[in-house]
């Protein structure tokens, strides 16, 4: 089984709709990173969460790390075609970010 | 350039050949990472360099894989006697020194073994 489980695996939403992607860990998270990837490209860093209960926002994307630090959610408000891609969560197990363990990814499509 | 640069962007080679993949990290970043992304396995850690410390090679799948980082900057990932299961996208990332610094990724090298 994966250390980091993402749900859903894929998502199709209509432009303007809100959506949430979840990342659940089987172990305590010292740091949780959200990345976005488009086909044929590398990963784009979105946000990093460290403390339980922490919440960060960037433009229309908000990420939260729950109090027990074993689950994170990524919420997109009023989705746009530019939000389409694969969203990956990455976990730092030791606090040094020396090697991240990644989730399986969530593929997001935004229809017009 | 401002970001992590990887070359080549695509590489097709025959089974049994050796390949070298190159990564130029962001200037000033002391940490450098190699990952592999494939359909069946997702994104997997391979190796990590931090300054002059011994690299963490714990993710290398076999002794056919090796990596070097010369002068604390450019890194080369070498795969010897390639096999079909080596086909994947190889991603390089770099980060600044210090705790909880985000890793910044290059666009990867897509390796296809025939």
mmCIF file of N, CA and C in Angstrom, chain A:
data_model
loop_
_atom_site.group_PDB
_atom_site.id
_atom_site.type_symbol
_atom_site.label_atom_id
_atom_site.label_comp_id
_atom_site.label_asym_id
_atom_site.label_seq_id
_atom_site.Cartn_x
_atom_site.Cartn_y
_atom_site.Cartn_z
ATOM 1 N N UNK A 1 0.839 -1.188 0.000
ATOM 2 C CA UNK A 1 0.000 0.000 0.000
ATOM 3 C C UNK A 1 0.880 1.246 0.000
ATOM 4 N N UNK A 2 0.348 2.332 -0.544
ATOM 5 C CA UNK A 2 1.086 3.575 -0.642
ATOM 6 C C UNK A 2 1.156 4.251 0.718
ATOM 7 N N UNK A 3 2.279 4.924 1.008
ATOM 8 C CA UNK A 3 2.371 5.711 2.237
ATOM 9 C C UNK A 3 1.479 6.927 2.152
ATOM 10 N N UNK A 4 1.343 7.474 0.954
ATOM 11 C CA UNK A 4 0.507 8.636 0.731
ATOM 12 C C UNK A 4 -0.585 8.286 -0.271
ATOM 13 N N UNK A 5 -1.806 8.400 0.161
ATOM 14 C CA UNK A 5 -2.929 8.106 -0.712
ATOM 15 C C UNK A 5 -3.614 9.405 -1.089
ATOM 16 N N UNK A 6 -3.821 9.605 -2.390
ATOM 17 C CA UNK A 6 -4.543 10.782 -2.843
ATOM 18 C C UNK A 6 -5.910 10.366 -3.359
ATOM 19 N N UNK A 7 -6.884 11.237 -3.110
ATOM 20 C CA UNK A 7 -8.219 10.994 -3.645
ATOM 21 C C UNK A 7 -8.851 12.316 -4.048
ATOM 22 N N UNK A 8 -9.631 12.317 -5.129
ATOM 23 C CA UNK A 8 -9.802 11.184 -6.032
ATOM 24 C C UNK A 8 -8.573 11.015 -6.934
ATOM 25 N N UNK A 9 -8.531 9.910 -7.678
ATOM 26 C CA UNK A 9 -7.437 9.693 -8.618
ATOM 27 C C UNK A 9 -7.569 10.618 -9.813
ATOM 28 N N UNK A 10 -8.801 10.878 -10.204
ATOM 29 C CA UNK A 10 -9.045 11.810 -11.303
ATOM 30 C C UNK A 10 -10.343 12.555 -11.046
ATOM 31 N N UNK A 11 -10.415 13.712 -11.658
ATOM 32 C CA UNK A 11 -11.543 14.601 -11.390
ATOM 33 C C UNK A 11 -11.829 15.438 -12.637
ATOM 34 N N UNK A 12 -13.086 15.497 -13.019
ATOM 35 C CA UNK A 12 -13.502 16.372 -14.121
ATOM 36 C C UNK A 12 -14.529 17.341 -13.561
ATOM 37 N N UNK A 13 -14.232 18.621 -13.655
ATOM 38 C CA UNK A 13 -15.154 19.627 -13.138
ATOM 39 C C UNK A 13 -15.427 20.670 -14.223
ATOM 40 N N UNK A 14 -16.557 21.282 -14.098
ATOM 41 C CA UNK A 14 -16.919 22.357 -15.021
ATOM 42 C C UNK A 14 -16.252 23.653 -14.552
ATOM 43 N N UNK A 15 -15.836 24.446 -15.498
ATOM 44 C CA UNK A 15 -15.225 25.731 -15.167
ATOM 45 C C UNK A 15 -16.115 26.513 -14.212
ATOM 46 N N UNK A 16 -15.503 27.070 -13.187
ATOM 47 C CA UNK A 16 -16.258 27.860 -12.220
ATOM 48 C C UNK A 16 -16.637 27.098 -10.963
ATOM 49 N N UNK A 17 -16.537 25.764 -11.023
ATOM 50 C CA UNK A 17 -16.889 24.955 -9.867
ATOM 51 C C UNK A 17 -15.715 24.852 -8.897
ATOM 52 N N UNK A 18 -16.047 24.572 -7.638
ATOM 53 C CA UNK A 18 -15.035 24.350 -6.609
ATOM 54 C C UNK A 18 -14.695 22.869 -6.541
ATOM 55 N N UNK A 19 -13.520 22.539 -6.046
ATOM 56 C CA UNK A 19 -13.131 21.144 -5.912
ATOM 57 C C UNK A 19 -12.131 20.992 -4.779
ATOM 58 N N UNK A 20 -12.058 19.746 -4.265
ATOM 59 C CA UNK A 20 -11.116 19.431 -3.183
ATOM 60 C C UNK A 20 -10.397 18.134 -3.497
ATOM 61 N N UNK A 21 -9.108 18.136 -3.263
ATOM 62 C CA UNK A 21 -8.253 16.957 -3.417
ATOM 63 C C UNK A 21 -7.676 16.631 -2.047
ATOM 64 N N UNK A 22 -7.677 15.359 -1.683
ATOM 65 C CA UNK A 22 -7.182 14.946 -0.373
ATOM 66 C C UNK A 22 -5.910 14.125 -0.474
ATOM 67 N N UNK A 23 -5.091 14.247 0.547
ATOM 68 C CA UNK A 23 -3.840 13.504 0.647
ATOM 69 C C UNK A 23 -3.765 12.952 2.059
ATOM 70 N N UNK A 24 -3.762 11.620 2.193
ATOM 71 C CA UNK A 24 -3.773 10.987 3.507
ATOM 72 C C UNK A 24 -2.515 10.166 3.692
ATOM 73 N N UNK A 25 -1.884 10.352 4.838
ATOM 74 C CA UNK A 25 -0.633 9.662 5.130
ATOM 75 C C UNK A 25 -0.847 8.583 6.180
ATOM 76 N N UNK A 26 -0.087 7.511 6.052
ATOM 77 C CA UNK A 26 -0.147 6.449 7.052
ATOM 78 C C UNK A 26 0.793 6.750 8.226
ATOM 79 N N UNK A 27 1.610 7.804 8.070
ATOM 80 C CA UNK A 27 2.557 8.183 9.114
ATOM 81 C C UNK A 27 2.459 9.686 9.373
ATOM 82 N N UNK A 28 2.994 10.120 10.493
ATOM 83 C CA UNK A 28 3.001 11.540 10.808
ATOM 84 C C UNK A 28 3.824 12.311 9.788
ATOM 85 N N UNK A 29 3.310 13.457 9.422
ATOM 86 C CA UNK A 29 3.974 14.301 8.438
ATOM 87 C C UNK A 29 4.739 15.428 9.125
ATOM 88 N N UNK A 30 6.013 15.581 8.776
ATOM 89 C CA UNK A 30 6.777 16.712 9.283
ATOM 90 C C UNK A 30 6.639 17.909 8.362
ATOM 91 N N UNK A 31 6.346 17.632 7.125
ATOM 92 C CA UNK A 31 6.129 18.687 6.148
ATOM 93 C C UNK A 31 5.341 18.083 5.008
ATOM 94 N N UNK A 32 4.431 18.860 4.458
ATOM 95 C CA UNK A 32 3.611 18.369 3.357
ATOM 96 C C UNK A 32 3.689 19.393 2.231
ATOM 97 N N UNK A 33 4.063 18.924 1.046
ATOM 98 C CA UNK A 33 4.267 19.796 -0.102
ATOM 99 C C UNK A 33 3.232 19.474 -1.173
ATOM 100 N N UNK A 34 2.691 20.510 -1.759
ATOM 101 C CA UNK A 34 1.791 20.337 -2.900
ATOM 102 C C UNK A 34 2.474 20.850 -4.157
ATOM 103 N N UNK A 35 2.411 20.006 -5.205
ATOM 104 C CA UNK A 35 2.967 20.358 -6.504
ATOM 105 C C UNK A 35 1.902 20.146 -7.584
ATOM 106 N N UNK A 36 2.101 20.851 -8.687
ATOM 107 C CA UNK A 36 1.257 20.662 -9.865
ATOM 108 C C UNK A 36 2.149 20.297 -11.053
ATOM 109 N N UNK A 37 1.679 19.366 -11.870
ATOM 110 C CA UNK A 37 2.465 18.939 -13.031
ATOM 111 C C UNK A 37 1.590 18.930 -14.280
ATOM 112 N N UNK A 38 2.106 19.521 -15.341
ATOM 113 C CA UNK A 38 1.444 19.418 -16.633
ATOM 114 C C UNK A 38 2.229 18.410 -17.474
ATOM 115 N N UNK A 39 1.529 17.792 -18.439
ATOM 116 C CA UNK A 39 2.144 16.725 -19.228
ATOM 117 C C UNK A 39 3.428 17.208 -19.885
ATOM 118 N N UNK A 40 4.487 16.400 -19.730
ATOM 119 C CA UNK A 40 5.752 16.733 -20.369
ATOM 120 C C UNK A 40 6.556 17.795 -19.642
ATOM 121 N N UNK A 41 6.093 18.190 -18.480
ATOM 122 C CA UNK A 41 6.801 19.233 -17.737
ATOM 123 C C UNK A 41 7.150 18.736 -16.344
ATOM 124 N N UNK A 42 7.974 19.511 -15.684
ATOM 125 C CA UNK A 42 8.338 19.171 -14.319
ATOM 126 C C UNK A 42 7.258 19.575 -13.334
ATOM 127 N N UNK A 43 7.569 19.428 -12.068
ATOM 128 C CA UNK A 43 6.624 19.770 -11.007
ATOM 129 C C UNK A 43 6.775 21.238 -10.623
ATOM 130 N N UNK A 44 5.643 21.898 -10.471
ATOM 131 C CA UNK A 44 5.645 23.297 -10.043
ATOM 132 C C UNK A 44 5.248 23.336 -8.577
ATOM 133 N N UNK A 45 6.096 23.938 -7.757
ATOM 134 C CA UNK A 45 5.817 24.036 -6.325
ATOM 135 C C UNK A 45 4.637 24.969 -6.076
ATOM 136 N N UNK A 46 3.672 24.499 -5.278
ATOM 137 C CA UNK A 46 2.513 25.318 -4.936
ATOM 138 C C UNK A 46 2.619 25.846 -3.512
ATOM 139 N N UNK A 47 2.645 24.916 -2.547
ATOM 140 C CA UNK A 47 2.649 25.323 -1.153
ATOM 141 C C UNK A 47 3.287 24.262 -0.269
ATOM 142 N N UNK A 48 3.743 24.701 0.896
ATOM 143 C CA UNK A 48 4.301 23.796 1.893
ATOM 144 C C UNK A 48 3.608 24.052 3.221
ATOM 145 N N UNK A 49 3.236 22.977 3.907
ATOM 146 C CA UNK A 49 2.579 23.074 5.200
ATOM 147 C C UNK A 49 3.392 22.297 6.213
ATOM 148 N N UNK A 50 3.548 22.876 7.398
ATOM 149 C CA UNK A 50 4.359 22.215 8.412
ATOM 150 C C UNK A 50 3.617 21.954 9.709
ATOM 151 N N UNK A 51 2.843 22.900 10.109
ATOM 152 C CA UNK A 51 2.235 22.794 11.436
ATOM 153 C C UNK A 51 0.810 22.279 11.349
ATOM 154 N N UNK A 52 0.442 21.469 12.336
ATOM 155 C CA UNK A 52 -0.923 20.989 12.390
ATOM 156 C C UNK A 52 -1.888 22.150 12.462
ATOM 157 N N UNK A 53 -2.921 22.096 11.631
ATOM 158 C CA UNK A 53 -3.894 23.171 11.601
ATOM 159 C C UNK A 53 -3.537 24.305 10.673
ATOM 160 N N UNK A 54 -2.350 24.227 10.084
ATOM 161 C CA UNK A 54 -1.906 25.314 9.215
ATOM 162 C C UNK A 54 -2.728 25.359 7.930
ATOM 163 N N UNK A 55 -2.938 26.567 7.442
ATOM 164 C CA UNK A 55 -3.667 26.771 6.196
ATOM 165 C C UNK A 55 -2.961 27.863 5.403
ATOM 166 N N UNK A 56 -2.758 27.587 4.115
ATOM 167 C CA UNK A 56 -2.127 28.594 3.242
ATOM 168 C C UNK A 56 -2.941 28.757 1.971
ATOM 169 N N UNK A 57 -2.885 29.959 1.417
ATOM 170 C CA UNK A 57 -3.620 30.242 0.184
ATOM 171 C C UNK A 57 -2.737 30.950 -0.812
ATOM 172 N N UNK A 58 -2.965 30.642 -2.074
ATOM 173 C CA UNK A 58 -2.280 31.340 -3.160
ATOM 174 C C UNK A 58 -3.276 31.456 -4.300
ATOM 175 N N UNK A 59 -3.647 32.681 -4.599
ATOM 176 C CA UNK A 59 -4.671 32.954 -5.611
ATOM 177 C C UNK A 59 -5.923 32.154 -5.240
ATOM 178 N N UNK A 60 -6.366 31.242 -6.047
ATOM 179 C CA UNK A 60 -7.623 30.545 -5.750
ATOM 180 C C UNK A 60 -7.401 29.148 -5.166
ATOM 181 N N UNK A 61 -6.190 28.881 -4.728
ATOM 182 C CA UNK A 61 -5.864 27.564 -4.183
ATOM 183 C C UNK A 61 -5.550 27.687 -2.696
ATOM 184 N N UNK A 62 -6.225 26.849 -1.891
ATOM 185 C CA UNK A 62 -6.011 26.830 -0.445
ATOM 186 C C UNK A 62 -5.655 25.414 -0.030
ATOM 187 N N UNK A 63 -4.631 25.293 0.810
ATOM 188 C CA UNK A 63 -4.237 23.988 1.324
ATOM 189 C C UNK A 63 -4.244 24.017 2.843
ATOM 190 N N UNK A 64 -4.654 22.882 3.423
ATOM 191 C CA UNK A 64 -4.706 22.770 4.877
ATOM 192 C C UNK A 64 -4.022 21.485 5.313
ATOM 193 N N UNK A 65 -3.446 21.517 6.514
ATOM 194 C CA UNK A 65 -2.869 20.336 7.126
ATOM 195 C C UNK A 65 -3.626 20.103 8.417
ATOM 196 N N UNK A 66 -4.186 18.908 8.575
ATOM 197 C CA UNK A 66 -5.045 18.723 9.749
ATOM 198 C C UNK A 66 -4.240 18.704 11.042
ATOM 199 N N UNK A 67 -4.948 18.784 12.173
ATOM 200 C CA UNK A 67 -4.290 18.938 13.477
ATOM 201 C C UNK A 67 -3.359 17.775 13.796
ATOM 202 N N UNK A 68 -3.762 16.585 13.405
ATOM 203 C CA UNK A 68 -2.953 15.407 13.709
ATOM 204 C C UNK A 68 -1.841 15.203 12.690
ATOM 205 N N UNK A 69 -1.789 16.064 11.703
ATOM 206 C CA UNK A 69 -0.713 16.075 10.711
ATOM 207 C C UNK A 69 -0.605 14.772 9.949
ATOM 208 N N UNK A 70 -1.760 14.210 9.617
ATOM 209 C CA UNK A 70 -1.713 13.016 8.794
ATOM 210 C C UNK A 70 -2.581 13.147 7.542
ATOM 211 N N UNK A 71 -3.171 14.295 7.351
ATOM 212 C CA UNK A 71 -3.990 14.493 6.171
ATOM 213 C C UNK A 71 -3.933 15.954 5.752
ATOM 214 N N UNK A 72 -3.918 16.140 4.432
ATOM 215 C CA UNK A 72 -3.948 17.483 3.889
ATOM 216 C C UNK A 72 -4.997 17.551 2.784
ATOM 217 N N UNK A 73 -5.570 18.721 2.625
ATOM 218 C CA UNK A 73 -6.532 18.925 1.541
ATOM 219 C C UNK A 73 -6.125 20.142 0.729
ATOM 220 N N UNK A 74 -6.408 20.066 -0.558
ATOM 221 C CA UNK A 74 -6.149 21.171 -1.489
ATOM 222 C C UNK A 74 -7.490 21.558 -2.096
ATOM 223 N N UNK A 75 -7.847 22.806 -1.923
ATOM 224 C CA UNK A 75 -9.150 23.267 -2.389
ATOM 225 C C UNK A 75 -8.962 24.343 -3.457
ATOM 226 N N UNK A 76 -9.638 24.177 -4.571
ATOM 227 C CA UNK A 76 -9.592 25.184 -5.639
ATOM 228 C C UNK A 76 -10.974 25.816 -5.756
ATOM 229 N N UNK A 77 -10.997 27.115 -5.684
ATOM 230 C CA UNK A 77 -12.257 27.861 -5.790
ATOM 231 C C UNK A 77 -12.419 28.407 -7.193
ATOM 232 N N UNK A 78 -13.621 28.272 -7.728
ATOM 233 C CA UNK A 78 -13.943 28.804 -9.065
ATOM 234 C C UNK A 78 -12.900 28.356 -10.090
ATOM 235 N N UNK A 79 -12.846 27.045 -10.323
ATOM 236 C CA UNK A 79 -11.803 26.454 -11.178
ATOM 237 C C UNK A 79 -11.791 27.059 -12.582
ATOM 238 N N UNK A 80 -10.584 27.088 -13.163
ATOM 239 C CA UNK A 80 -10.374 27.603 -14.511
ATOM 240 C C UNK A 80 -9.606 26.562 -15.324
ATOM 241 N N UNK A 81 -9.672 26.624 -16.642
ATOM 242 C CA UNK A 81 -8.903 25.670 -17.463
ATOM 243 C C UNK A 81 -7.416 25.642 -17.112
ATOM 244 N N UNK A 82 -6.893 26.763 -16.643
ATOM 245 C CA UNK A 82 -5.463 26.810 -16.290
ATOM 246 C C UNK A 82 -5.146 25.965 -15.063
ATOM 247 N N UNK A 83 -6.151 25.567 -14.324
ATOM 248 C CA UNK A 83 -5.925 24.708 -13.156
ATOM 249 C C UNK A 83 -5.750 23.235 -13.548
ATOM 250 N N UNK A 84 -6.027 22.890 -14.770
ATOM 251 C CA UNK A 84 -5.924 21.496 -15.204
ATOM 252 C C UNK A 84 -4.490 20.990 -15.096
ATOM 253 N N UNK A 85 -4.356 19.719 -14.707
ATOM 254 C CA UNK A 85 -3.036 19.110 -14.570
ATOM 255 C C UNK A 85 -3.098 18.002 -13.542
ATOM 256 N N UNK A 86 -1.918 17.553 -13.122
ATOM 257 C CA UNK A 86 -1.831 16.516 -12.100
ATOM 258 C C UNK A 86 -1.329 17.161 -10.813
ATOM 259 N N UNK A 87 -2.061 16.945 -9.741
ATOM 260 C CA UNK A 87 -1.671 17.501 -8.448
ATOM 261 C C UNK A 87 -1.059 16.383 -7.614
ATOM 262 N N UNK A 88 0.113 16.664 -7.077
ATOM 263 C CA UNK A 88 0.854 15.684 -6.293
ATOM 264 C C UNK A 88 1.138 16.229 -4.904
ATOM 265 N N UNK A 89 0.921 15.399 -3.900
ATOM 266 C CA UNK A 89 1.367 15.779 -2.565
ATOM 267 C C UNK A 89 2.656 15.026 -2.262
ATOM 268 N N UNK A 90 3.554 15.672 -1.569
ATOM 269 C CA UNK A 90 4.834 15.082 -1.218
ATOM 270 C C UNK A 90 5.064 15.218 0.276
ATOM 271 N N UNK A 91 5.528 14.149 0.908
ATOM 272 C CA UNK A 91 5.705 14.156 2.355
ATOM 273 C C UNK A 91 7.165 14.133 2.730
ATOM 274 N N UNK A 92 7.476 14.965 3.698
ATOM 275 C CA UNK A 92 8.804 14.975 4.290
ATOM 276 C C UNK A 92 8.693 14.233 5.614
ATOM 277 N N UNK A 93 9.401 13.110 5.719
ATOM 278 C CA UNK A 93 9.255 12.275 6.915
ATOM 279 C C UNK A 93 10.164 12.725 8.059
ATOM 280 N N UNK A 94 11.277 13.345 7.701
ATOM 281 C CA UNK A 94 12.252 13.607 8.756
ATOM 282 C C UNK A 94 12.515 15.057 9.071
ATOM 283 N N UNK A 95 11.838 15.949 8.380
ATOM 284 C CA UNK A 95 12.024 17.365 8.694
ATOM 285 C C UNK A 95 13.170 18.024 7.966
ATOM 286 N N UNK A 96 13.860 17.259 7.127
ATOM 287 C CA UNK A 96 14.990 17.860 6.406
ATOM 288 C C UNK A 96 14.704 18.032 4.930
ATOM 289 N N UNK A 97 13.568 17.507 4.488
ATOM 290 C CA UNK A 97 13.209 17.559 3.064
ATOM 291 C C UNK A 97 14.300 16.940 2.198
ATOM 292 N N UNK A 98 15.037 15.974 2.763
ATOM 293 C CA UNK A 98 16.101 15.371 1.969
ATOM 294 C C UNK A 98 15.551 14.464 0.891
ATOM 295 N N UNK A 99 14.431 13.842 1.131
ATOM 296 C CA UNK A 99 13.804 13.049 0.095
ATOM 297 C C UNK A 99 12.308 13.026 0.368
ATOM 298 N N UNK A 100 11.576 13.372 -0.631
ATOM 299 C CA UNK A 100 10.137 13.409 -0.490
ATOM 300 C C UNK A 100 9.522 12.116 -0.985
ATOM 301 N N UNK A 101 8.489 11.681 -0.284
ATOM 302 C CA UNK A 101 7.672 10.562 -0.732
ATOM 303 C C UNK A 101 6.418 11.170 -1.333
ATOM 304 N N UNK A 102 6.109 10.783 -2.569
ATOM 305 C CA UNK A 102 4.987 11.397 -3.265
ATOM 306 C C UNK A 102 3.762 10.494 -3.303
ATOM 307 N N UNK A 103 2.620 11.136 -3.336
ATOM 308 C CA UNK A 103 1.376 10.431 -3.544
ATOM 309 C C UNK A 103 1.233 10.025 -5.002
ATOM 310 N N UNK A 104 0.170 9.331 -5.293
ATOM 311 C CA UNK A 104 -0.054 8.796 -6.633
ATOM 312 C C UNK A 104 -0.577 9.836 -7.608
ATOM 313 N N UNK A 105 -0.991 10.975 -7.104
ATOM 314 C CA UNK A 105 -1.420 12.062 -7.973
ATOM 315 C C UNK A 105 -2.917 12.081 -8.233
ATOM 316 N N UNK A 106 -3.428 13.264 -8.486
ATOM 317 C CA UNK A 106 -4.827 13.457 -8.878
ATOM 318 C C UNK A 106 -4.845 14.226 -10.184
ATOM 319 N N UNK A 107 -5.451 13.626 -11.192
ATOM 320 C CA UNK A 107 -5.538 14.271 -12.509
ATOM 321 C C UNK A 107 -6.798 15.103 -12.576
ATOM 322 N N UNK A 108 -6.631 16.393 -12.795
ATOM 323 C CA UNK A 108 -7.763 17.323 -12.850
ATOM 324 C C UNK A 108 -7.989 17.822 -14.266
ATOM 325 N N UNK A 109 -9.215 17.684 -14.728
ATOM 326 C CA UNK A 109 -9.623 18.274 -16.009
ATOM 327 C C UNK A 109 -10.702 19.298 -15.716
ATOM 328 N N UNK A 110 -10.621 20.434 -16.379
ATOM 329 C CA UNK A 110 -11.621 21.491 -16.222
ATOM 330 C C UNK A 110 -12.283 21.730 -17.579
ATOM 331 N N UNK A 111 -13.568 21.482 -17.629
ATOM 332 C CA UNK A 111 -14.288 21.630 -18.894
ATOM 333 C C UNK A 111 -14.930 23.004 -18.995
ATOM 334 N N UNK A 112 -15.108 23.440 -20.216
ATOM 335 C CA UNK A 112 -15.695 24.769 -20.439
ATOM 336 C C UNK A 112 -17.210 24.735 -20.298
#
